[in-house]
């Protein structure tokens, strides 16, 4: 019977969980040696080959993720960007995780506090077993963009040591544990860039193939969905082995982050949007797209700040008092610094002045009396009263009558939850102290959004595309687009506008151009 009990404890001080453990199975692949190393092969495979000379008898494999597992990598700040723009930043649209500047000066202001101390302690614990253990830092960050940066960051922490530091390289070969058919299907599906999960599993396969005595595997990661998939993968690996693995465990590490300086982050994102727009124009030009081509459907991004709401920013003293009253769960993003007062979008300032009789910059006091939580996502305190300095009660305007005013103390942002998650809290219980009186200042809060700007179609009265297809019947796809661009340029050169009254002139130019090009193409 396989052992499914976690005999190895999770990281000390981390409220993570063991996601299972596997042991012996059946149907083994042949774990012998790596396939011959090629000059163009992965760097990490060359390093594995060298590592075998000094750790040939290793029995344990310990693998650590980098971002938000070991290092508090910065993420897009929800206090600056709206949710749609954050989605674009995290995706390949703008590529936050593909832009090396997010881990470099001046955007990353490095301090030792960036290291997650509990994970660092676990790495140190593994180093003590280094004679029998291969210790690996394995990240989905692109090798070409990030390797020097991550090696530099790791070198700054004397408590860290890794036998291998592996980043994601472009796939060039078949995994030793995959059939050619499986590899071909996978390669076709992921094209030139493998998914992070698939790449990491390929690295594991290479390591255990090179070190046939490895019988214990441990992994640490901050993404719960990856942890679950990794454990499933290790379970399937067990089914392909005979009495090899004693245990194979994936540990979930609650993620942590440190945001960038707001001004620097704004500059970075502006630059990323500008680069995206330049790329869109270059791509359209390279494809030979013309304004009157039906395939001209590319668009650029336009950012615009808008008044999202009016809130009350707590004084540093009040924020500190609130954090002492309500402890943030380990690894969550701590807030405890503002409450929403008016949530009417662009009308928020008018509502503040006309209905509440207050204005931007006014000082207020806030009474909080209860605490509420949604397990795994958010924790907040309920606001029972807001008063200005004259003692007038200010009733929050939150967009709906049943809405409860609150201050979010902390939320699990790295797992994808938002500040607004506290809207869903239904149950509130009294604070242990009975309540707190806080002070703060009213202020307008702006968010930056991004919208897709499609090119305005040029209305041409004469169809150049139809004429091109008539006089060049053998052209297809982009060739047609390129020819349309040529004709439009000729019309511009001679100053003929695309209007119905110029139809004969336009057709004569097309006909003349067709005759000239076709004559040039005749064999001598």
C-alpha positions as a printed NumPy array, in Angstrom:
array([[  0.   ,   0.   ,   0.   ],
       [  1.374,   3.455,  -0.86 ],
       [  2.033,   5.749,   2.063],
       [ -0.175,   8.841,   1.795],
       [  0.726,  10.44 ,   5.127],
       [  2.964,  13.497,   5.261],
       [  5.97 ,  12.425,   7.279],
       [  7.91 ,  15.583,   6.47 ],
       [  6.454,  18.734,   8.068],
       [  5.566,  21.839,   6.055],
       [  7.792,  24.9  ,   6.257],
       [  8.107,  26.111,   9.832],
       [  5.853,  29.081,  10.453],
       [  3.934,  28.7  ,   7.191],
       [  0.266,  27.882,   7.38 ],
       [  0.585,  25.848,   4.231],
       [ -0.47 ,  22.288,   3.709],
       [  0.953,  19.072,   2.413],
       [ -0.918,  18.086,  -0.729],
       [ -0.133,  14.405,  -0.536],
       [  2.675,  11.95 ,  -0.731],
       [  3.374,   9.018,  -2.951],
       [  5.582,   5.958,  -2.785],
       [  6.329,   2.824,  -4.753],
       [  4.433,   1.894,  -7.908],
       [  4.938,  -0.131, -11.054],
       [  5.684,  -0.058, -14.793],
       [  9.074,   1.686, -14.783],
       [ 10.76 ,   3.624, -17.511],
       [ 14.456,   2.888, -17.841],
       [ 16.277,   5.453, -15.696],
       [ 19.808,   5.271, -17.025],
       [ 21.533,   8.349, -18.392],
       [ 20.473,  11.518, -20.107],
       [ 20.367,  11.385, -23.865],
       [ 23.648,  12.729, -25.323],
       [ 24.151,  16.43 , -24.656],
       [ 24.114,  18.579, -27.785],
       [ 25.745,  21.967, -28.24 ],
       [ 22.303,  23.547, -28.751],
       [ 20.669,  21.733, -25.834],
       [ 19.241,  23.274, -22.673],
       [ 21.784,  24.904, -20.349],
       [ 20.347,  23.105, -17.342],
       [ 20.891,  19.695, -18.99 ],
       [ 24.573,  20.525, -19.409],
       [ 24.677,  21.554, -15.742],
       [ 22.995,  18.277, -14.721],
       [ 25.691,  16.368, -16.59 ],
       [ 28.385,  18.232, -14.639],
       [ 26.512,  17.84 , -11.341],
       [ 26.51 ,  14.052, -11.679],
       [ 30.268,  14.023, -11.167],
       [ 29.996,  15.276,  -7.575],
       [ 26.511,  14.11 ,  -6.537],
       [ 26.125,  10.818,  -8.33 ],
       [ 24.605,   9.106,  -5.277],
       [ 22.009,  11.774,  -4.4  ],
       [ 18.791,  10.305,  -2.964],
       [ 16.681,  13.446,  -2.411],
       [ 15.415,  16.176,  -4.768],
       [ 14.199,  19.505,  -3.297],
       [ 12.699,  22.066,  -5.692],
       [ 11.738,  25.668,  -4.857],
       [  9.706,  28.095,  -6.959],
       [ 10.976,  31.693,  -7.089],
       [  8.154,  34.234,  -7.489],
       [  6.164,  34.816,  -4.292],
       [  7.386,  31.482,  -2.881],
       [ 10.987,  32.443,  -2.145],
       [ 10.989,  36.079,  -3.268],
       [  8.29 ,  38.755,  -2.886],
       [  8.145,  39.672,  -6.562],
       [  6.146,  42.835,  -7.327],
       [  2.685,  42.504,  -8.87 ],
       [  0.446,  45.127, -10.532],
       [ -1.   ,  47.341,  -7.803],
       [ -4.834,  47.255,  -7.566],
       [ -4.748,  50.704,  -5.965],
       [ -3.499,  52.108,  -9.299],
       [ -5.054,  49.98 , -12.057],
       [ -8.565,  48.747, -12.654],
       [ -9.181,  45.002, -12.878],
       [ -9.288,  44.915, -16.699],
       [ -5.881,  46.547, -17.044],
       [ -4.433,  44.261, -14.365],
       [ -5.657,  41.304, -16.425],
       [ -3.896,  42.691, -19.505],
       [ -0.706,  43.246, -17.526],
       [ -0.618,  39.702, -16.16 ],
       [ -1.395,  38.173, -19.546],
       [  0.833,  38.188, -22.609],
       [ -1.017,  41.289, -23.874],
       [  1.356,  43.525, -21.925],
       [  3.543,  40.84 , -20.348],
       [  4.342,  41.914, -16.782],
       [  6.054,  38.557, -16.156],
       [  7.932,  38.746, -19.471],
       [  9.383,  42.225, -18.9  ],
       [ 12.718,  42.004, -17.068],
       [ 12.32 ,  45.542, -15.724],
       [  9.852,  44.241, -13.112],
       [ 12.816,  42.628, -11.304],
       [ 15.41 ,  45.307, -11.999],
       [ 16.376,  48.796, -10.906],
       [ 14.872,  51.348, -10.671],
       [ 11.504,  49.578, -10.487],
       [ 12.568,  46.938,  -7.967],
       [ 13.98 ,  48.585,  -4.858],
       [ 15.7  ,  45.555,  -3.396],
       [ 15.858,  44.949,   0.37 ],
       [ 16.371,  41.784,   2.408],
       [ 12.684,  42.027,   3.266],
       [ 11.959,  40.808,  -0.277],
       [ 12.99 ,  37.31 ,   0.78 ],
       [ 10.297,  35.133,   2.348],
       [ 12.129,  34.148,   5.502],
       [ 10.258,  30.896,   6.121],
       [ 11.184,  29.586,   2.665],
       [ 14.777,  30.771,   3.069],
       [ 14.914,  28.819,   6.342],
       [ 13.671,  25.727,   4.513],
       [ 16.385,  26.114,   1.862],
       [ 18.981,  26.321,   4.642],
       [ 17.545,  23.166,   6.175],
       [ 17.953,  21.369,   2.845],
       [ 21.539,  22.615,   2.51 ],
       [ 22.396,  20.763,   5.737],
       [ 21.491,  17.567,   3.884],
       [ 23.411,  18.659,   0.795],
       [ 25.542,  15.505,   0.516],
       [ 22.431,  13.482,  -0.346],
       [ 20.162,  16.243,  -1.687],
       [ 19.98 ,  18.099,  -4.997],
       [ 18.595,  21.583,  -4.318],
       [ 16.982,  23.336,  -7.282],
       [ 15.537,  26.801,  -7.863],
       [ 13.014,  26.267, -10.677],
       [ 11.031,  29.158, -12.152],
       [  8.859,  29.768, -15.195],
       [ 10.575,  33.108, -15.839],
       [ 12.177,  33.3  , -19.293],
       [ 15.831,  32.219, -19.3  ],
       [ 16.792,  34.795, -21.948],
       [ 15.338,  37.757, -20.032],
       [ 15.746,  36.932, -16.366],
       [ 18.669,  34.599, -15.693],
       [ 21.29 ,  37.301, -14.867],
       [ 18.767,  39.191, -12.709],
       [ 17.681,  36.156, -10.678],
       [ 21.26 ,  34.924, -10.231],
       [ 22.203,  38.401,  -8.983],
       [ 19.301,  38.487,  -6.506],
       [ 20.133,  35.009,  -5.174],
       [ 23.821,  35.958,  -4.798],
       [ 22.852,  38.808,  -2.462],
       [ 21.456,  36.402,   0.131],
       [ 24.256,  34.437,   1.784],
       [ 21.723,  32.036,   3.311],
       [ 20.812,  30.617,  -0.094],
       [ 22.505,  27.836,  -2.017],
       [ 21.236,  25.9  ,  -5.043],
       [ 22.846,  23.115,  -7.044],
       [ 20.827,  24.236, -10.064],
       [ 19.052,  27.483, -10.956],
       [ 16.721,  26.674, -13.853],
       [ 14.67 ,  29.164, -15.881],
       [ 12.399,  28.421, -18.822],
       [ 14.283,  27.852, -22.068],
       [ 12.912,  27.22 , -25.551],
       [ 12.205,  23.488, -26.053],
       [ 14.524,  21.75 , -28.473],
       [ 14.245,  18.073, -27.695],
       [ 12.043,  15.234, -26.527],
       [ 11.648,  14.452, -22.821],
       [ 13.23 ,  11.082, -21.933],
       [  9.974,   9.903, -20.37 ],
       [  7.69 ,  10.767, -23.298],
       [  6.946,   8.867, -26.439],
       [  7.678,  10.638, -29.71 ],
       [  3.946,  10.909, -30.36 ],
       [  3.284,  12.491, -26.986],
       [  6.133,  14.936, -27.485],
       [  5.012,  15.883, -31.   ],
       [  1.461,  16.548, -29.813],
       [  2.73 ,  18.599, -26.875],
       [  5.199,  20.548, -28.997],
       [  2.485,  21.387, -31.503],
       [  0.168,  22.532, -28.73 ],
       [  2.635,  24.831, -27.001],
       [  4.418,  26.015, -30.175],
       [  7.697,  27.721, -29.337],
       [  7.053,  28.469, -25.666],
       [  6.131,  25.723, -23.196],
       [  3.703,  26.273, -20.365],
       [  5.426,  26.729, -17.006],
       [  3.902,  23.592, -15.509],
       [  4.912,  21.4  , -18.45 ],
       [  8.413,  22.794, -18.476],
       [  8.919,  22.186, -14.758],
       [  7.758,  18.588, -15.063],
       [ 10.194,  18.075, -17.944],
       [ 13.043,  19.352, -15.738],
       [ 12.061,  16.916, -12.976],
       [ 12.065,  14.047, -15.445],
       [ 15.548,  14.96 , -16.629],
       [ 16.914,  15.157, -13.084],
       [ 15.498,  11.828, -11.901],
       [ 16.702,  10.204, -15.126],
       [ 20.233,  11.459, -14.452],
       [ 20.19 ,  10.475, -10.759],
       [ 18.719,   6.965, -10.506],
       [ 19.111,   6.798,  -6.692],
       [ 16.655,   9.665,  -6.037],
       [ 13.774,   8.245,  -4.026],
       [ 12.368,  11.355,  -2.312],
       [ 11.001,  14.469,  -4.072],
       [  9.811,  17.653,  -2.358],
       [  8.489,  20.791,  -4.041],
       [  7.413,  24.209,  -2.747],
       [  5.113,  26.532,  -4.749],
       [  2.767,  29.464,  -4.101],
       [  0.078,  28.694,  -6.703],
       [ -2.487,  26.303,  -5.335],
       [ -3.58 ,  25.144,  -8.794],
       [  0.024,  24.351,  -9.711],
       [  0.508,  22.485,  -6.43 ],
       [ -2.487,  20.302,  -7.175],
       [ -1.362,  19.619, -10.769],
       [  2.17 ,  18.855,  -9.614],
       [  0.932,  16.382,  -7.029],
       [ -1.231,  14.707,  -9.674],
       [  1.805,  14.524, -11.94 ],
       [  3.932,  12.937,  -9.212],
       [  1.149,  10.43 ,  -8.58 ],
       [  1.222,   9.476, -12.261],
       [  5.016,   9.258, -12.126],
       [  4.661,   6.766,  -9.268],
       [  2.477,   4.574, -11.468],
       [  5.371,   4.319, -13.951],
       [  7.975,   3.173, -11.392],
       [  8.707,   0.036,  -9.413],
       [  9.65 ,   0.519,  -5.76 ],
       [ 11.571,   3.689,  -6.505],
       [  9.971,   6.577,  -4.593],
       [  9.548,   6.589,  -0.83 ],
       [  7.775,   9.935,  -0.907],
       [  6.959,  12.738,  -3.309],
       [  5.318,  15.784,  -1.714],
       [  4.223,  19.186,  -2.974],
       [  3.966,  21.916,  -0.323],
       [  1.758,  24.962,  -0.762],
       [  3.401,  28.22 ,   0.383],
       [  1.046,  31.187,   0.997],
       [  2.247,  33.813,  -1.512],
       [  3.67 ,  37.19 ,  -0.518],
       [  4.478,  40.318,  -2.544],
       [  5.856,  43.846,  -2.192],
       [  4.437,  46.499,  -4.535],
       [  6.621,  48.924,  -6.453],
       [  6.827,  52.614,  -5.762],
       [  3.595,  53.947,  -7.304],
       [  5.214,  56.644,  -9.448],
       [  7.761,  54.181, -10.844],
       [  5.068,  51.605, -11.53 ],
       [  3.015,  54.153, -13.462],
       [  6.057,  54.987, -15.601],
       [  6.747,  51.314, -16.245],
       [  3.2  ,  50.516, -17.317],
       [  3.068,  53.562, -19.595],
       [  6.223,  52.261, -21.263],
       [  4.741,  48.749, -21.602],
       [  1.562,  50.112, -23.21 ],
       [  3.617,  52.24 , -25.604],
       [  5.745,  49.229, -26.587],
       [  2.592,  47.173, -27.148],
       [  1.148,  49.836, -29.446],
       [  4.397,  50.083, -31.422],
       [  4.352,  46.31 , -31.861],
       [  0.752,  46.389, -33.114],
       [  1.657,  48.955, -35.785],
       [  4.791,  47.028, -36.81 ],
       [  2.857,  43.782, -37.044],
       [  0.113,  45.339, -39.139],
       [  2.682,  46.827, -41.505],
       [  4.593,  43.527, -41.776],
       [  1.382,  41.716, -42.677],
       [  0.698,  44.162, -45.477],
       [ -2.636,  45.191, -43.982],
       [ -4.341,  48.188, -45.524],
       [ -7.131,  50.355, -44.093],
       [ -9.718,  49.049, -46.56 ],
       [ -8.729,  45.408, -45.993],
       [-11.428,  43.42 , -44.199],
       [ -8.68 ,  41.726, -42.133],
       [ -7.508,  45.033, -40.682],
       [ -8.727,  44.289, -37.163],
       [ -5.729,  45.081, -34.963],
       [ -6.116,  47.683, -32.234],
       [ -3.936,  49.702, -29.887],
       [ -4.431,  50.385, -26.189],
       [ -5.333,  53.745, -24.746],
       [ -5.067,  54.39 , -21.006],
       [ -7.157,  56.913, -19.153],
       [ -7.499,  57.727, -15.458],
       [-10.977,  58.174, -14.038],
       [-12.452,  59.047, -10.666],
       [-13.363,  55.675,  -9.163],
       [-14.619,  56.759,  -5.745],
       [-14.006,  59.018,  -2.745],
       [-12.386,  57.371,   0.24 ],
       [-10.951,  58.188,   3.644],
       [ -7.214,  57.575,   4.045],
       [ -6.338,  56.608,   7.605],
       [ -3.539,  58.385,   9.423],
       [ -0.411,  56.243,   9.976],
       [ -1.2  ,  56.09 ,  13.698],
       [ -4.754,  54.829,  13.069],
       [ -3.591,  52.319,  10.468],
       [ -1.032,  50.94 ,  12.917],
       [ -3.657,  50.703,  15.681],
       [ -6.009,  48.795,  13.39 ],
       [ -3.271,  46.337,  12.366],
       [ -2.522,  45.663,  16.04 ],
       [ -6.212,  45.081,  16.738],
       [ -6.706,  42.72 ,  13.772],
       [ -3.781,  40.569,  12.739],
       [ -3.364,  39.891,   9.014],
       [ -3.2  ,  36.227,   7.957],
       [  0.291,  35.114,   7.015],
       [  1.225,  35.922,   3.43 ],
       [ -1.791,  38.151,   2.705],
       [ -1.584,  41.702,   1.413],
       [ -2.07 ,  44.09 ,   4.317],
       [ -4.301,  47.119,   3.749],
       [ -5.856,  48.707,   6.883],
       [ -5.336,  52.162,   5.381],
       [ -8.573,  53.401,   3.803],
       [-12.355,  53.094,   3.654],
       [-14.669,  53.876,   0.782],
       [-16.956,  56.836,   1.528],
       [-18.686,  57.535,  -1.803],
       [-18.824,  54.938,  -4.566],
       [-20.577,  56.763,  -7.405],
       [-17.83 ,  56.726, -10.029],
       [-17.362,  60.037, -11.824],
       [-20.215,  61.554,  -9.758],
       [-18.518,  60.749,  -6.431],
       [-17.146,  64.254,  -5.841],
       [-20.514,  65.889,  -6.571],
       [-22.272,  63.481,  -4.175],
       [-19.639,  64.169,  -1.516],
       [-20.167,  67.909,  -1.69 ],
       [-23.917,  68.135,  -2.383],
       [-25.273,  65.261,  -0.273],
       [-22.707,  64.803,   2.476],
       [-21.695,  68.455,   2.775],
       [-18.016,  67.548,   2.798],
       [-15.099,  68.162,   0.462],
       [-11.774,  66.749,  -0.611],
       [ -9.185,  67.158,   2.182],
       [-11.611,  67.279,   5.118],
       [-10.588,  65.49 ,   8.333],
       [-12.961,  62.887,   9.794],
       [-13.206,  60.295,  12.59 ],
       [-14.276,  56.707,  11.982],
       [-15.684,  54.207,  14.48 ],
       [-15.207,  50.485,  13.73 ],
       [-17.021,  47.93 ,  15.873],
       [-17.015,  44.469,  14.224],
       [-14.783,  42.075,  12.3  ],
       [-15.816,  39.943,   9.333],
       [-14.022,  37.365,   7.193],
       [-14.356,  35.215,   4.112],
       [-12.016,  32.257,   4.677],
       [ -9.059,  32.205,   2.338],
       [ -9.788,  35.561,   0.697],
       [-10.391,  38.635,   2.901],
       [-10.702,  40.074,   6.41 ],
       [-12.266,  43.466,   7.239],
       [-13.717,  45.614,  10.031],
       [-17.171,  47.183,   9.845],
       [-17.557,  50.974,  10.018],
       [-20.429,  52.01 ,  12.279],
       [-19.999,  55.804,  12.123],
       [-18.169,  58.57 ,  10.267],
       [-18.138,  62.178,  11.568],
       [-16.515,  65.406,  10.405],
       [-14.669,  67.744,  12.772],
       [-17.896,  69.615,  13.556],
       [-19.544,  66.404,  14.753],
       [-21.786,  65.994,  11.711],
       [-22.5  ,  62.377,  10.761],
       [-21.48 ,  61.485,   7.182],
       [-23.454,  58.542,   5.85 ],
       [-21.403,  56.606,   3.272],
       [-22.915,  56.402,  -0.219],
       [-21.877,  53.016,  -1.554],
       [-24.156,  52.597,  -4.547],
       [-26.802,  50.444,  -2.885],
       [-28.829,  50.847,   0.293],
       [-27.904,  47.512,   1.875],
       [-24.153,  47.986,   1.407],
       [-22.023,  47.946,   4.571],
       [-19.149,  50.396,   5.026],
       [-15.922,  48.622,   5.946],
       [-12.133,  48.809,   5.992],
       [-10.307,  45.875,   4.453],
       [ -7.505,  44.849,   6.79 ],
       [ -5.955,  42.215,   4.5  ],
       [ -6.789,  40.148,   1.444],
       [ -5.296,  37.211,  -0.445],
       [ -4.395,  39.202,  -3.552],
       [ -1.714,  36.917,  -4.966],
       [ -4.332,  34.162,  -5.215],
       [ -6.444,  36.509,  -7.346],
       [ -8.855,  37.96 ,  -4.783],
       [ -9.556,  41.707,  -4.857],
       [-10.034,  44.409,  -2.271],
       [-13.726,  44.542,  -3.156],
       [-14.125,  40.932,  -2.   ],
       [-15.035,  42.342,   1.43 ],
       [-18.369,  43.419,  -0.124],
       [-19.404,  39.759,   0.176],
       [-18.966,  39.506,   3.952],
       [-22.332,  38.665,   5.543],
       [-21.456,  37.873,   9.144],
       [-19.846,  40.357,  11.513],
       [-18.818,  39.758,  15.127],
       [-17.809,  42.374,  17.743],
       [-14.156,  43.329,  18.039],
       [-12.434,  41.991,  21.143],
       [-11.731,  45.568,  22.29 ],
       [-15.347,  46.615,  21.741],
       [-14.358,  49.083,  19.022],
       [-11.808,  51.59 ,  17.779],
       [-11.945,  55.298,  16.937],
       [ -9.75 ,  56.114,  13.948],
       [ -8.96 ,  59.344,  12.116],
       [ -8.355,  60.074,   8.467],
       [ -8.626,  62.46 ,   5.54 ],
       [-11.162,  62.495,   2.689],
       [ -9.632,  62.166,  -0.761],
       [-10.503,  61.342,  -4.361],
       [ -9.241,  58.013,  -5.664],
       [ -8.429,  57.553,  -9.334],
       [ -7.86 ,  54.298, -11.214],
       [ -6.279,  53.894, -14.619],
       [ -8.112,  51.784, -17.178],
       [ -7.173,  50.648, -20.673],
       [ -9.454,  50.459, -23.68 ],
       [ -8.92 ,  48.926, -27.107],
       [ -8.838,  51.516, -29.86 ],
       [ -9.686,  50.075, -33.239],
       [ -8.5  ,  51.909, -36.357],
       [-11.177,  53.98 , -37.991],
       [-12.017,  52.439, -41.344],
       [-11.391,  54.592, -44.387],
       [-14.491,  54.647, -46.575],
       [-13.322,  54.193, -50.161],
       [-15.893,  54.717, -52.914],
       [-13.951,  52.544, -55.372],
       [-12.994,  49.04 , -54.256],
       [ -9.259,  48.682, -54.821],
       [ -9.471,  45.099, -53.599],
       [-11.953,  44.167, -56.328],
       [ -9.751,  45.694, -59.022],
       [ -6.652,  43.927, -57.687],
       [ -8.438,  40.565, -57.706],
       [ -9.629,  41.231, -61.275],
       [ -6.231,  42.159, -62.73 ],
       [ -4.157,  39.782, -60.557],
       [ -6.431,  36.71 , -60.258],
       [ -3.622,  34.482, -58.96 ],
       [ -2.885,  36.531, -55.825],
       [ -3.952,  35.146, -52.436],
       [ -4.18 ,  36.39 , -48.835],
       [ -1.419,  38.799, -47.839],
       [ -0.344,  39.152, -51.461],
       [ -3.634,  40.896, -52.15 ],
       [ -3.115,  43.199, -49.169],
       [  0.394,  44.077, -50.338],
       [ -0.86 ,  44.872, -53.833],
       [ -3.655,  47.065, -52.435],
       [ -1.015,  49.006, -50.482],
       [  1.028,  49.495, -53.661],
       [ -2.   ,  50.862, -55.576],
       [ -2.977,  53.184, -52.737],
       [  0.566,  54.547, -52.649],
       [  0.486,  55.146, -56.425],
       [ -2.825,  57.015, -56.083],
       [ -1.345,  59.149, -53.312],
       [  1.765,  59.87 , -55.384],
       [ -0.282,  61.261, -58.286],
       [ -2.823,  62.976, -56.059],
       [ -5.931,  60.99 , -57.061],
       [ -8.543,  60.59 , -54.301],
       [-10.575,  57.413, -54.015],
       [-13.911,  58.873, -55.165],
       [-16.555,  57.572, -57.56 ],
       [-15.889,  60.422, -60.   ],
       [-12.251,  59.213, -60.309],
       [-13.254,  55.59 , -60.983],
       [-11.935,  55.516, -64.571],
       [ -8.64 ,  57.154, -63.614],
       [ -8.162,  54.667, -60.741],
       [ -8.863,  51.676, -62.983],
       [ -6.456,  52.967, -65.602],
       [ -3.692,  53.21 , -62.992],
       [ -4.443,  49.675, -61.766],
       [ -4.534,  48.365, -65.344],
       [ -1.269,  50.122, -66.218],
       [  0.434,  48.803, -63.104],
       [ -0.829,  45.277, -63.816],
       [  0.422,  45.387, -67.402],
       [  3.854,  46.652, -66.283],
       [  4.348,  44.048, -63.555],
       [  3.087,  41.173, -65.685],
       [  5.386,  42.21 , -68.55 ],
       [  8.333,  42.205, -66.128],
       [  7.451,  38.7  , -65.021],
       [  7.442,  37.228, -68.593],
       [ 10.355,  34.816, -69.234],
       [ 13.105,  36.068, -71.544]])
